[in-house]
C-alpha positions as a printed NumPy array, in Angstrom:
array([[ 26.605,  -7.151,  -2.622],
       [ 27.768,  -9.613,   0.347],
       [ 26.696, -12.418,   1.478],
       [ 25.21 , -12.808,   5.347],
       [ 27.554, -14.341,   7.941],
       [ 26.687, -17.771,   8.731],
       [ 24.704, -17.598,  11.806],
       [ 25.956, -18.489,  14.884],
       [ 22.748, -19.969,  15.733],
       [ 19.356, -18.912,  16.352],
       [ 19.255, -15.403,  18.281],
       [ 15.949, -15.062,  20.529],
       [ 13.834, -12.076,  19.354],
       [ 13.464,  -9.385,  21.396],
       [ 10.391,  -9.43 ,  23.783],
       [  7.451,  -7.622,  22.141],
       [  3.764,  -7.92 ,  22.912],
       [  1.798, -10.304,  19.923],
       [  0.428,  -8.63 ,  17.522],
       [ -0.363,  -9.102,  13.957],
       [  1.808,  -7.252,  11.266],
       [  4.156,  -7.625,   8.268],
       [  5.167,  -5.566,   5.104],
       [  8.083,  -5.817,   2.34 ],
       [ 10.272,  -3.579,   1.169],
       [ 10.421,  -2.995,  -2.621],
       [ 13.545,  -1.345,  -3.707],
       [ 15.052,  -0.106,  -7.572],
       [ 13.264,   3.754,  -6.739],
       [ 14.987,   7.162,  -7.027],
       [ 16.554,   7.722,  -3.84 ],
       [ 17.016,  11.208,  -2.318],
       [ 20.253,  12.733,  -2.461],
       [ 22.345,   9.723,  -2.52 ],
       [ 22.783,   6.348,  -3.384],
       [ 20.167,   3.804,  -1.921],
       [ 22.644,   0.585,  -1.913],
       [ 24.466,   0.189,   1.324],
       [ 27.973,   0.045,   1.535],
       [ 29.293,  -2.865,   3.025],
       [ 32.003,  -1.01 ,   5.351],
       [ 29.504,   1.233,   6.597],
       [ 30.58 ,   2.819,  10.015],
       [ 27.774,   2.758,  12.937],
       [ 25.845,   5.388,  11.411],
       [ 23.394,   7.815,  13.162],
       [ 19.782,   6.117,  13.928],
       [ 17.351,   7.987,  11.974],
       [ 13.937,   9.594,  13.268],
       [ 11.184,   9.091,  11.192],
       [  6.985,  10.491,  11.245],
       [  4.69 ,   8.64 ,   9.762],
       [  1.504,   9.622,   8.653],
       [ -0.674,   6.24 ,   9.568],
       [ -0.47 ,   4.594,  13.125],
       [ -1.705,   1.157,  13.147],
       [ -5.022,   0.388,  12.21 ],
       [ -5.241,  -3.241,  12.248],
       [ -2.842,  -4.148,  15.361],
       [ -0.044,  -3.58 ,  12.267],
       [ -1.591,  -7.19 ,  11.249],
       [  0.212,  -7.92 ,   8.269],
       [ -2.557,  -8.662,   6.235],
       [ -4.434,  -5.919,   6.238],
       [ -3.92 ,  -2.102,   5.465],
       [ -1.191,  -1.935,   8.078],
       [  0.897,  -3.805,   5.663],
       [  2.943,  -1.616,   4.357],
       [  4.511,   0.214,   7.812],
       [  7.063,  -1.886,   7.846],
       [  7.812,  -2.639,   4.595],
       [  8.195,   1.314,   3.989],
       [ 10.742,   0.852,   7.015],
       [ 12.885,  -1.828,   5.759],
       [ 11.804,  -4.359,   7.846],
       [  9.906,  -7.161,   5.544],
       [ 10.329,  -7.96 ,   2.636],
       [  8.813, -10.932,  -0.121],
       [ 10.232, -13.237,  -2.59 ],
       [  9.855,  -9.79 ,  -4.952],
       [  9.531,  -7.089,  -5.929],
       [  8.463,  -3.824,  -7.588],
       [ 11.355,  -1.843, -10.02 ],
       [ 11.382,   1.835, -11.083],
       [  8.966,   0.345, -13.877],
       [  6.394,  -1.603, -12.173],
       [  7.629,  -4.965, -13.283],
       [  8.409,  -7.501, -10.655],
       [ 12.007,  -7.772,  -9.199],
       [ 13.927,  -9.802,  -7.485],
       [ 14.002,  -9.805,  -3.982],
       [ 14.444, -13.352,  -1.616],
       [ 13.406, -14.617,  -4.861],
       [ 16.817, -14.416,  -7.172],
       [ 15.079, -15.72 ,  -9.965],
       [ 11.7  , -17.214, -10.618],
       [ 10.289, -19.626, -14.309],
       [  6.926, -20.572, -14.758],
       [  6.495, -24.033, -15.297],
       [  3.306, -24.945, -16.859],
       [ -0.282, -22.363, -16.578],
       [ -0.088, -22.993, -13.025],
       [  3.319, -23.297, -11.643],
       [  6.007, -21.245, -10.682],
       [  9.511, -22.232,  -9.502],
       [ 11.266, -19.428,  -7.35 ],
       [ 14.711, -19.886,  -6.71 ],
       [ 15.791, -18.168,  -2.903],
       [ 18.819, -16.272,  -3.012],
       [ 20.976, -17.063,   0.443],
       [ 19.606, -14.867,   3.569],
       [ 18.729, -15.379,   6.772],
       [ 15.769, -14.419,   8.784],
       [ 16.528, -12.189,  11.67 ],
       [ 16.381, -14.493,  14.61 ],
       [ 20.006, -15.875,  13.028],
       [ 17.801, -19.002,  10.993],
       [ 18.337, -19.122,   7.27 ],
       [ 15.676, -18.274,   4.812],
       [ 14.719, -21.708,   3.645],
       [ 12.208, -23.315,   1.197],
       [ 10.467, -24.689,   4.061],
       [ 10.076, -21.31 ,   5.71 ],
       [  9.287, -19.53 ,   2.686],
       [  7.008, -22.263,   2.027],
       [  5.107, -22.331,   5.389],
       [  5.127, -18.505,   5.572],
       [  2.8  , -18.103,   1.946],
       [  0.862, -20.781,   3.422],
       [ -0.209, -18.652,   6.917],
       [ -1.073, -15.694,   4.644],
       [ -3.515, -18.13 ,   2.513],
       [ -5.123, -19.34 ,   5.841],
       [ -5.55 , -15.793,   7.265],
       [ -9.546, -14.362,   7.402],
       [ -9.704, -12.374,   5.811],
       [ -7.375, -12.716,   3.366],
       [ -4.84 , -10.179,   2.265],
       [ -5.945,  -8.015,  -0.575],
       [ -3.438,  -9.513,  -2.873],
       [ -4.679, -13.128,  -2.435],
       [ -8.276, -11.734,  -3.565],
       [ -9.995, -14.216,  -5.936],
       [ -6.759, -16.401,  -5.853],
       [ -6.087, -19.84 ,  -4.579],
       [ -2.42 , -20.95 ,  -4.005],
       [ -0.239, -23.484,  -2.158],
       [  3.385, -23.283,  -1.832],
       [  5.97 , -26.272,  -1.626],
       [  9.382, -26.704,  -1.182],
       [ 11.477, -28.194,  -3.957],
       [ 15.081, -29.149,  -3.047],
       [ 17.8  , -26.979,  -1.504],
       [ 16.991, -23.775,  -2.903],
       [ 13.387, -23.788,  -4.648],
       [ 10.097, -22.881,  -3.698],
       [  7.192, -24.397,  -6.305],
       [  3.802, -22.091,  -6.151],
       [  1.046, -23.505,  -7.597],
       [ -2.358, -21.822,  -8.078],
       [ -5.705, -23.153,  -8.639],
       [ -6.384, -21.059, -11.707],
       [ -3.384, -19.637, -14.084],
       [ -2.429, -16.154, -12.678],
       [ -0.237, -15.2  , -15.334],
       [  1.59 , -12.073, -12.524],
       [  1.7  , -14.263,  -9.942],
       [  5.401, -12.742,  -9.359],
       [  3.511,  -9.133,  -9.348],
       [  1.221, -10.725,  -6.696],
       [  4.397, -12.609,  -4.852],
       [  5.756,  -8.606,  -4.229],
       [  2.403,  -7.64 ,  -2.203],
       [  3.158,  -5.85 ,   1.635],
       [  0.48 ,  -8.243,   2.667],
       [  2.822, -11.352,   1.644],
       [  6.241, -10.591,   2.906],
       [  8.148, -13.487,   4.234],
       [  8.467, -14.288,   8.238],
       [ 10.56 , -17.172,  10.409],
       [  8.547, -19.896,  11.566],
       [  9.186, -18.741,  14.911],
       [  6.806, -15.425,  13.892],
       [  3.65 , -17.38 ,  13.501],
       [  1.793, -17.973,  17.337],
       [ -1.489, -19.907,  17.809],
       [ -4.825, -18.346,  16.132],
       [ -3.145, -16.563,  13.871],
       [ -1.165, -13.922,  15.701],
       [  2.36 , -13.345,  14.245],
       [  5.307, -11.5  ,  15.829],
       [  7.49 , -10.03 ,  13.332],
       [  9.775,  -8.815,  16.226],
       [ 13.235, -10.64 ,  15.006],
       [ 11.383, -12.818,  12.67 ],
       [ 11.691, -10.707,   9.375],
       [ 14.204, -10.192,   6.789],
       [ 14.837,  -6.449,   5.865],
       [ 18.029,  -4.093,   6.634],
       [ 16.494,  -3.336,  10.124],
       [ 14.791,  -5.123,  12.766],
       [ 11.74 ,  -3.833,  14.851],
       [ 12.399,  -4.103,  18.547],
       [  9.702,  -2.326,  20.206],
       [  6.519,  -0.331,  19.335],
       [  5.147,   2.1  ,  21.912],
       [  0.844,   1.545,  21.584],
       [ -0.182,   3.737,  17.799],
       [  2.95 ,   6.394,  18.59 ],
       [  5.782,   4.67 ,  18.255],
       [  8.257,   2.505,  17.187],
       [ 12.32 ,   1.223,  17.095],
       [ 13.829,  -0.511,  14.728],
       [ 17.86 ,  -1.418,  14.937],
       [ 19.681,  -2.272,  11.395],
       [ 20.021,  -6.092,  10.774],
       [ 23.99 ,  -6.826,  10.287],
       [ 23.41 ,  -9.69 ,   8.36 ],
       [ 20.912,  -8.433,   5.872],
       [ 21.94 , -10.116,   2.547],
       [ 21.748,  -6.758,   0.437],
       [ 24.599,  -5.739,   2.543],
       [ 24.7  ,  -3.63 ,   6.031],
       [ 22.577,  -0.845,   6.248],
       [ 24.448,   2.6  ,   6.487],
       [ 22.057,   4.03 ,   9.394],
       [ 22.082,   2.319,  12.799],
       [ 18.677,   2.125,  13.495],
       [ 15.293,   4.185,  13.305],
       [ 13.229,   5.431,  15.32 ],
       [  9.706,   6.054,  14.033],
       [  6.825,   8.242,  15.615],
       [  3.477,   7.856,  14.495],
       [  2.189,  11.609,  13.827],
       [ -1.448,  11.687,  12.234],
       [ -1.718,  15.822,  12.422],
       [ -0.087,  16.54 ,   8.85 ],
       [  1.34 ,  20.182,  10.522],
       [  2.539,  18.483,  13.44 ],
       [  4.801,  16.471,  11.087],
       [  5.422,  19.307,   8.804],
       [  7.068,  21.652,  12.047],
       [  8.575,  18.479,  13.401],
       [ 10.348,  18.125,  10.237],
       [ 11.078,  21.832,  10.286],
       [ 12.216,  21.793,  13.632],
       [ 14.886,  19.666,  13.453],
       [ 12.994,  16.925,  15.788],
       [ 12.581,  14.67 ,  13.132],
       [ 14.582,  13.915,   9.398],
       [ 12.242,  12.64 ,   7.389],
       [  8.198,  13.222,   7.264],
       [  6.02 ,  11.476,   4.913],
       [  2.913,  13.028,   3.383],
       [  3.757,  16.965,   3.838],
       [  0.388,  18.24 ,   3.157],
       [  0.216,  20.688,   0.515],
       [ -0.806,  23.429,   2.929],
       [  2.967,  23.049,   4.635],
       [  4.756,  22.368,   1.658],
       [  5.558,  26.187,   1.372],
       [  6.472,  26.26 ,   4.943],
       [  9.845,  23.977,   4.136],
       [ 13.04 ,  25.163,   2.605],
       [ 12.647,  24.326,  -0.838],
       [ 15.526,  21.482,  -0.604],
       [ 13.777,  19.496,   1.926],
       [ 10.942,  18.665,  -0.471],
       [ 10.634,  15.957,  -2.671],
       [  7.355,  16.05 ,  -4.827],
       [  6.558,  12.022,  -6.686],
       [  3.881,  11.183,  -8.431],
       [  2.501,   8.113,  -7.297],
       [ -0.118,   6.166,  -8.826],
       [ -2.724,   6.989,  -5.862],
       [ -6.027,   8.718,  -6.764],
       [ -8.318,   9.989,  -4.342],
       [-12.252,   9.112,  -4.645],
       [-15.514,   9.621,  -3.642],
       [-17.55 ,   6.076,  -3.067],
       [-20.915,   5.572,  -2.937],
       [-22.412,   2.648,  -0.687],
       [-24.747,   1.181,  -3.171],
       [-25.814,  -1.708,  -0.683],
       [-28.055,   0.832,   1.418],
       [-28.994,   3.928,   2.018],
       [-29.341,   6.641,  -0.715],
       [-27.039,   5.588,  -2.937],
       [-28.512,   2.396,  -3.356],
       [-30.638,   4.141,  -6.414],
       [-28.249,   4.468,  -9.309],
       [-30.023,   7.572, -10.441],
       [-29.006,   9.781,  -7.206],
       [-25.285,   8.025,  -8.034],
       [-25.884,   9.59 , -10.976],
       [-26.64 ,  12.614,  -9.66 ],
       [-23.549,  12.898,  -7.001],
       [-21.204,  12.577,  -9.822],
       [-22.744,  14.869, -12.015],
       [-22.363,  17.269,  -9.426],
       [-18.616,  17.092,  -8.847],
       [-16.518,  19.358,  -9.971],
       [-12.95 ,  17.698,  -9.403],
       [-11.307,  20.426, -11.089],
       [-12.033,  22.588,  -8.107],
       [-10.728,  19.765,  -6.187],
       [ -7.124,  19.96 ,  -8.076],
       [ -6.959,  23.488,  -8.556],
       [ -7.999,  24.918,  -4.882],
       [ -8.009,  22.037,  -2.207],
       [ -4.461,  20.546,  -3.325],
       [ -3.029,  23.785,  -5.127],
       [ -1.989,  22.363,  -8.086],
       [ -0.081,  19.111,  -6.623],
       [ -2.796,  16.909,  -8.177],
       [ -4.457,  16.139, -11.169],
       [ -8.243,  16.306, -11.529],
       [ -9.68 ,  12.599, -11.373],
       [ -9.614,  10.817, -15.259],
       [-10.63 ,   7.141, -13.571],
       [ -9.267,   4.481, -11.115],
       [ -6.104,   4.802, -12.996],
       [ -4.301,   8.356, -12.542],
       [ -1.35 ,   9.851, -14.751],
       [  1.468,   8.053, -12.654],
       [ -0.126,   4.799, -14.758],
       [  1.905,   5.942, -17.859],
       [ -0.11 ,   3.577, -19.882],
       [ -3.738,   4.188, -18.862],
       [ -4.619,   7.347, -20.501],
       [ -4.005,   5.684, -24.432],
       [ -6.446,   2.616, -23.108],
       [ -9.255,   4.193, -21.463],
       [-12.66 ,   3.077, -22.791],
       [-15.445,   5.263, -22.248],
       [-17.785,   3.922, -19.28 ],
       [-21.128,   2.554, -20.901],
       [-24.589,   2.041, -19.317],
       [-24.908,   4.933, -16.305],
       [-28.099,   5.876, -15.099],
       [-29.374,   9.026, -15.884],
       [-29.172,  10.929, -12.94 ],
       [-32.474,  11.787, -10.298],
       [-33.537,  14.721,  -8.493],
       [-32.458,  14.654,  -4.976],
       [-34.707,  16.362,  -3.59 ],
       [-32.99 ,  16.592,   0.046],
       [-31.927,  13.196,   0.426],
       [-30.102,  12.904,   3.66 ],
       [-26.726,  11.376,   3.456],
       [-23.547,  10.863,   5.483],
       [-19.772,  11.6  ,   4.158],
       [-17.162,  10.144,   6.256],
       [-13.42 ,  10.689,   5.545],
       [ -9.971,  10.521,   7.893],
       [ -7.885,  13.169,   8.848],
       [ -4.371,  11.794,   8.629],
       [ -4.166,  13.198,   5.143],
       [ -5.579,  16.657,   5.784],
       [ -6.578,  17.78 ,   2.184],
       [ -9.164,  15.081,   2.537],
       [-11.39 ,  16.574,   5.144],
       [-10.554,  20.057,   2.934],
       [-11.943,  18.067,  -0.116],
       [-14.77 ,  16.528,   1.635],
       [-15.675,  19.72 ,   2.788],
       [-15.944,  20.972,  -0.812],
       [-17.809,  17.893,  -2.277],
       [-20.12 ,  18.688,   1.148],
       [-21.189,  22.244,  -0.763],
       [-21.303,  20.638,  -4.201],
       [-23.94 ,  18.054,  -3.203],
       [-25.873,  20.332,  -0.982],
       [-25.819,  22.626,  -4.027],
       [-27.347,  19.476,  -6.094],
       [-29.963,  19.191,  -3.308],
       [-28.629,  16.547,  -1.222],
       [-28.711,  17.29 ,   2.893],
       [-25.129,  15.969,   4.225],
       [-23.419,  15.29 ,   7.084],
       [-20.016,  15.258,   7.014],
       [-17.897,  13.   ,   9.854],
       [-14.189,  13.226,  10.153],
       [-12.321,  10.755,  11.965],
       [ -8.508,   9.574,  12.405],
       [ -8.175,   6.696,   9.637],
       [ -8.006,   3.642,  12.605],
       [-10.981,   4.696,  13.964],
       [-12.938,   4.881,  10.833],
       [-11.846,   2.17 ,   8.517],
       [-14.031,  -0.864,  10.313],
       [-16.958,   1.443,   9.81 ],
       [-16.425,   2.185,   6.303],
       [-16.034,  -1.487,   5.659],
       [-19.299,  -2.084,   7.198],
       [-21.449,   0.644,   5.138],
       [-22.023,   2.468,   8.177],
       [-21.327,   5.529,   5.719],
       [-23.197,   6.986,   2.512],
       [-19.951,   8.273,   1.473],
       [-16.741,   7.597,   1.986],
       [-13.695,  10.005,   0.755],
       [-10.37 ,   8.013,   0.63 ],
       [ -7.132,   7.972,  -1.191],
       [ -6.068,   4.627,  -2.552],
       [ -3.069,   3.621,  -4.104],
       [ -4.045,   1.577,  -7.371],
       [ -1.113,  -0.227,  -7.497],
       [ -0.232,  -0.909,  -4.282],
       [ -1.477,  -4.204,  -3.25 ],
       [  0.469,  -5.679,  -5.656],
       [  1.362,  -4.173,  -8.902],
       [ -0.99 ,  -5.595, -10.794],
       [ -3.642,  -3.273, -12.54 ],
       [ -6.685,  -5.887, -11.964],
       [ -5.738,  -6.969,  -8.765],
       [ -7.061,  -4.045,  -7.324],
       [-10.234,  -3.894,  -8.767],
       [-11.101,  -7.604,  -7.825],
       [-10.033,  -6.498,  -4.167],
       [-11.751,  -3.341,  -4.219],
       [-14.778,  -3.511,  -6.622],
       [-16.164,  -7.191,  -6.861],
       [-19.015,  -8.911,  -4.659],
       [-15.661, -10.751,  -3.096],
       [-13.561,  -8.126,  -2.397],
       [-11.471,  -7.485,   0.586],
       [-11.347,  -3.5  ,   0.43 ],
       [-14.955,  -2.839,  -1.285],
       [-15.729,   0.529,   0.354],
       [-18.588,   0.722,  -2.23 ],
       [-19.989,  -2.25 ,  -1.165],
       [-20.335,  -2.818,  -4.817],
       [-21.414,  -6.391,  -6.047],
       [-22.685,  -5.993,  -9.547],
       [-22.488,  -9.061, -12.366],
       [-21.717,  -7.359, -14.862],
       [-18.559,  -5.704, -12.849],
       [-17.136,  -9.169, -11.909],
       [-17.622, -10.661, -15.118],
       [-15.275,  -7.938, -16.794],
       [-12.925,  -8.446, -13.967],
       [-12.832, -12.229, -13.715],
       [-11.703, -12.107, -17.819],
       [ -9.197,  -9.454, -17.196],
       [ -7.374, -12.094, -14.21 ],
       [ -7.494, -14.248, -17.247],
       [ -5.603, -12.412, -19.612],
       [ -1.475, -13.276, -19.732],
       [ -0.097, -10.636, -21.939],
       [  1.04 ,  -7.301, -20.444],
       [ -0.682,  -4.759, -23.291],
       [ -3.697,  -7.537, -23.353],
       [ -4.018,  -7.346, -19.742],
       [ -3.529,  -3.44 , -19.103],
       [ -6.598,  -3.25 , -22.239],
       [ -8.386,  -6.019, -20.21 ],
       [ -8.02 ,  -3.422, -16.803],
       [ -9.488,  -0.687, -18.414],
       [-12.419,  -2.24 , -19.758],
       [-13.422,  -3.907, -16.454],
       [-12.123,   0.15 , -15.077],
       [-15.378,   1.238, -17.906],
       [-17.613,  -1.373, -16.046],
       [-16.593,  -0.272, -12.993],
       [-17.022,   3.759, -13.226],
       [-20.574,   2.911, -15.326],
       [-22.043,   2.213, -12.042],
       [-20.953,   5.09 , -10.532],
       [-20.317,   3.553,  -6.913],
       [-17.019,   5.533,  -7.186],
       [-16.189,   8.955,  -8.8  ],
       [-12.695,   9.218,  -9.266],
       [-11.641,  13.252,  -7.922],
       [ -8.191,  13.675,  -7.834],
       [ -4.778,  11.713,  -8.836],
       [ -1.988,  12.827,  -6.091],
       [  1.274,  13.95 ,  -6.1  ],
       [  2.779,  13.073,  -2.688],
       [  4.888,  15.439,  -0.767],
       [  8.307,  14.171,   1.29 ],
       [  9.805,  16.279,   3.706],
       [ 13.658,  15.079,   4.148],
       [ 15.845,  16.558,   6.078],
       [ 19.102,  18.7  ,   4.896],
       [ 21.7  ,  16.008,   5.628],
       [ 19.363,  12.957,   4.524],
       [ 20.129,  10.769,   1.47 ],
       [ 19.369,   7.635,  -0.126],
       [ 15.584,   7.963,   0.687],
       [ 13.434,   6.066,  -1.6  ],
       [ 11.013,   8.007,  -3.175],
       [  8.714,   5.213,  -4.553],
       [  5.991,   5.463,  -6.754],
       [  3.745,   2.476,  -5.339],
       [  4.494,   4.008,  -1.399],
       [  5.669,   0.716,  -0.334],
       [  9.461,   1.834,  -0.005],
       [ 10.677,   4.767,   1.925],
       [ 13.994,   4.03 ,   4.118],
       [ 16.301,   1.69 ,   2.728],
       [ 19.962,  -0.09 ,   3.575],
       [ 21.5  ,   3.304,   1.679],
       [ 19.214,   5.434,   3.941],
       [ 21.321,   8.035,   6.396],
       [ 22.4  ,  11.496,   7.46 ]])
């Protein structure tokens, strides 16, 4: 590892149109076919063209689901984040202590910011403090309260309202990388054009299709081996299957399993990941406001049908929020306790949405479709592209909602997610679920300090959670990577927040 140049002063960022965004990278994954470090006598390198599966959704705001674009990129990064093992890591953090129950002292390793200024306390400081004034809030800020300070030359003091015992779990959240002050604009727009941190810099983005990024000489992990990359935004899972194949593109996220066969055997790379893919229930209004027709939609799933034919055999039939990825979850899982016995349906009408950037969801949605109808449910089933969907879901416009979710995502943390996603104040609550009993399980579980306490503490608020049925786990995911012949050092990471890296090239 190097150290960054001094700068020579501040560099303007390149003009781009405001718009929100942000991301961070999280590195320590197995990288494909080479090492993932960069070498710090790197030549120019060839740029590298990349699909991705999800164009922006949010204006790439980076506290929302659009989060994680750039961090898979190598653009942003935050003061950690995730290793191999799902414990935090340093990242602009080099070390971190906590204090008392509800302070933290992060110590910044040297770096500088993009735009040539140097990553100080101040800007680290100010940066946390935007993402804790932005409406809504990013997932991994659910439920939590905190300020950030400075503290002399090097330290950044985090203090939360409550005691968050993985507050350095939380610190590694997409949603909370770290951005020059010159990123932040009035009414909360934020240009991360120059502003960020990572091995490469964005410099343009073309609309939802596309986007460049140039590598970042000073990046404190060392220069990145690849010049630059160049990123299209391909939704159509065969379009970026025969771009890959093609030769148009060298690396293609999300192969869907229908094209896996379709690639040369050594330009897959199978991971598991620790998403799951689920059926919610909007149990504000509608149909599946009764618990007993809940009921009655998850007794008639049959996920192994799901597993078996819809993602032939790269998946695992649903077990709960928590797939086989989460090494840990399977010896913990409590039984769920107080579900309704389950109604006749007697032709309720109901509406299934899902999004077709993963295409074995509108295949699986298709199947539940002919399960309920066979329970006696009438259903109409809407597909849309996921930008176009999401605000609606959010809204309970839906009955239904088929979606794949990374558990672990947001921030690492097991209970995170289900206070984002499952309490009355959740950010992501596609089930629209606010139920007492629910947040009283989860509230203890934020509580809880000790990592086997904690992970027991997630899977009894998991028990709470699935007894209400407002989500029926179906399938735990294997995700496909298509990378081309002559790629390497791609980071195959379990959490999806890491893809191209400083040792990323062909």
């Amino acid at each position: 590892m190097r150290f960054p140049r001094r700068p020579r002063g501040p560099r303007p960022p390149r003009p781009l149109a405001a718009f929100l965004l942000t991301p961070l990278l999280a590195g320590c994954f197995a990288s494909s076919g080479g090492d993932d470090a960069a070498a710090s006598g790197a030549g120019d390198g060839s740029r590298l063209r990349v699909a991705l599966a999800f164009p922006p959704a949010e204006n790439l705001s980076p506290y929302g689901a659009d989060a994680t674009i750039l961090s898979r990129l190598g653009v942003t990064e935050g003061l950690t984040g995730l290793d191999a093992n799902g414990a935090a890591a340093p990242a602009l953090a080099a070390s971190w202590r906590r204090e008392d129950a509800r302070n933290w002292l992060f110590t910044l390793r040297e770096a500088v910011f993009q735009d040539g200024t140097e990553v100080t306390p101040a800007a680290v400081a100010a940066s946390l403090t935007h993402a804790t004034e932005a409406e809504p809030a990013p997932a991994a800020l659910s439920g939590v309260t905190l300020t950030a300070k400075a503290e002399g030359g090097t330290g950044v003091r985090v203090t939360t309202a409550a005691p968050d015992p993985v507050l350095p779990l939380r610190l590694s959240s997409p949603g909370l990388a770290v951005l020059a002050p010159k990123a932040y604009g009035t009414k909360g727009a934020v240009d991360p054009a120059g502003t960020a941190t990572g091995p490469f810099e964005l410099t343009g983005v073309t609309g939802a299709t596309a986007a460049g990024l140039d590598r970042f000489d000073d990046y404190w992990g060392g220069r990145a081996q690849a010049s630059g990359v160049d990123v299209r935004f391909i939704a159509d899972g065969t379009a970026r299957a025969n771009a890959l194949r093609t030769g148009q593109v060298d690396l293609a996220e999300a192969i869907p399993v229908s094209q896996a066969a379709t690639l040369d055997a050594d330009t897959r790379r199978e991971t598991a990941t620790t998403r799951t893919t689920s059926l919610l229930l909007n149990v504000k209004s509608g149909v599946f406001k009764d618990p007993a027709l809940r009921a009655a939609a998850r007794a008639a799933v049959d996920t192994s049908a799901l597993a078996k034919g819809v993602y032939e055999g790269h998946a695992d039939a649903g077990a709960g929020i928590y797939g086989p990825a989460v090494t840990w979850a399977e010896g913990k899982r409590v039984e769920p306790a107080g579900r309704a016995k389950a109604g006749s349906p007697g032709g309720a009408s109901l509406t299934l949405a899902t999004y077709a950037n993963r295409p074995e969801l509108p295949e699986a949605a298709q199947v539940l479709k002919q399960q309920l109808e066979k329970a006696g449910f009438k259903v109409k089933l809407e597909v849309r592209e996921y930008s176009r969907l999401e605000s609606d879901a959010l809204a309970g416009k839906f009955d239904a909602f088929v979606g794949a979710r990374n558990s672990l995502l947001d921030t690492g943390d097991p209970v995170s997610l289900l206070a984002g996603d499952f309490t009355c104040d959740g950010g992501y609550n596609l089930a629209l679920l606010c139920d007492k009993g629910v947040d009283r399980a989860v509230a203890e579980a934020q509580t809880v300090a000790g990592t086997d306490e904690r992970q027991d503490a997630a899977m009894a608020a998991e028990a709470a959670i699935l007894g209400t049925d407002a989500v029926v786990p179906l399938v735990h995911q294997r995700v496909i990577t298509g990378v081309g012949a002559k790629v390497s050092g791609v980071l195959l990471d379990p959490y999806e927040r890491a893809l191209v890296g400083a040792g990323t090239r062909r």
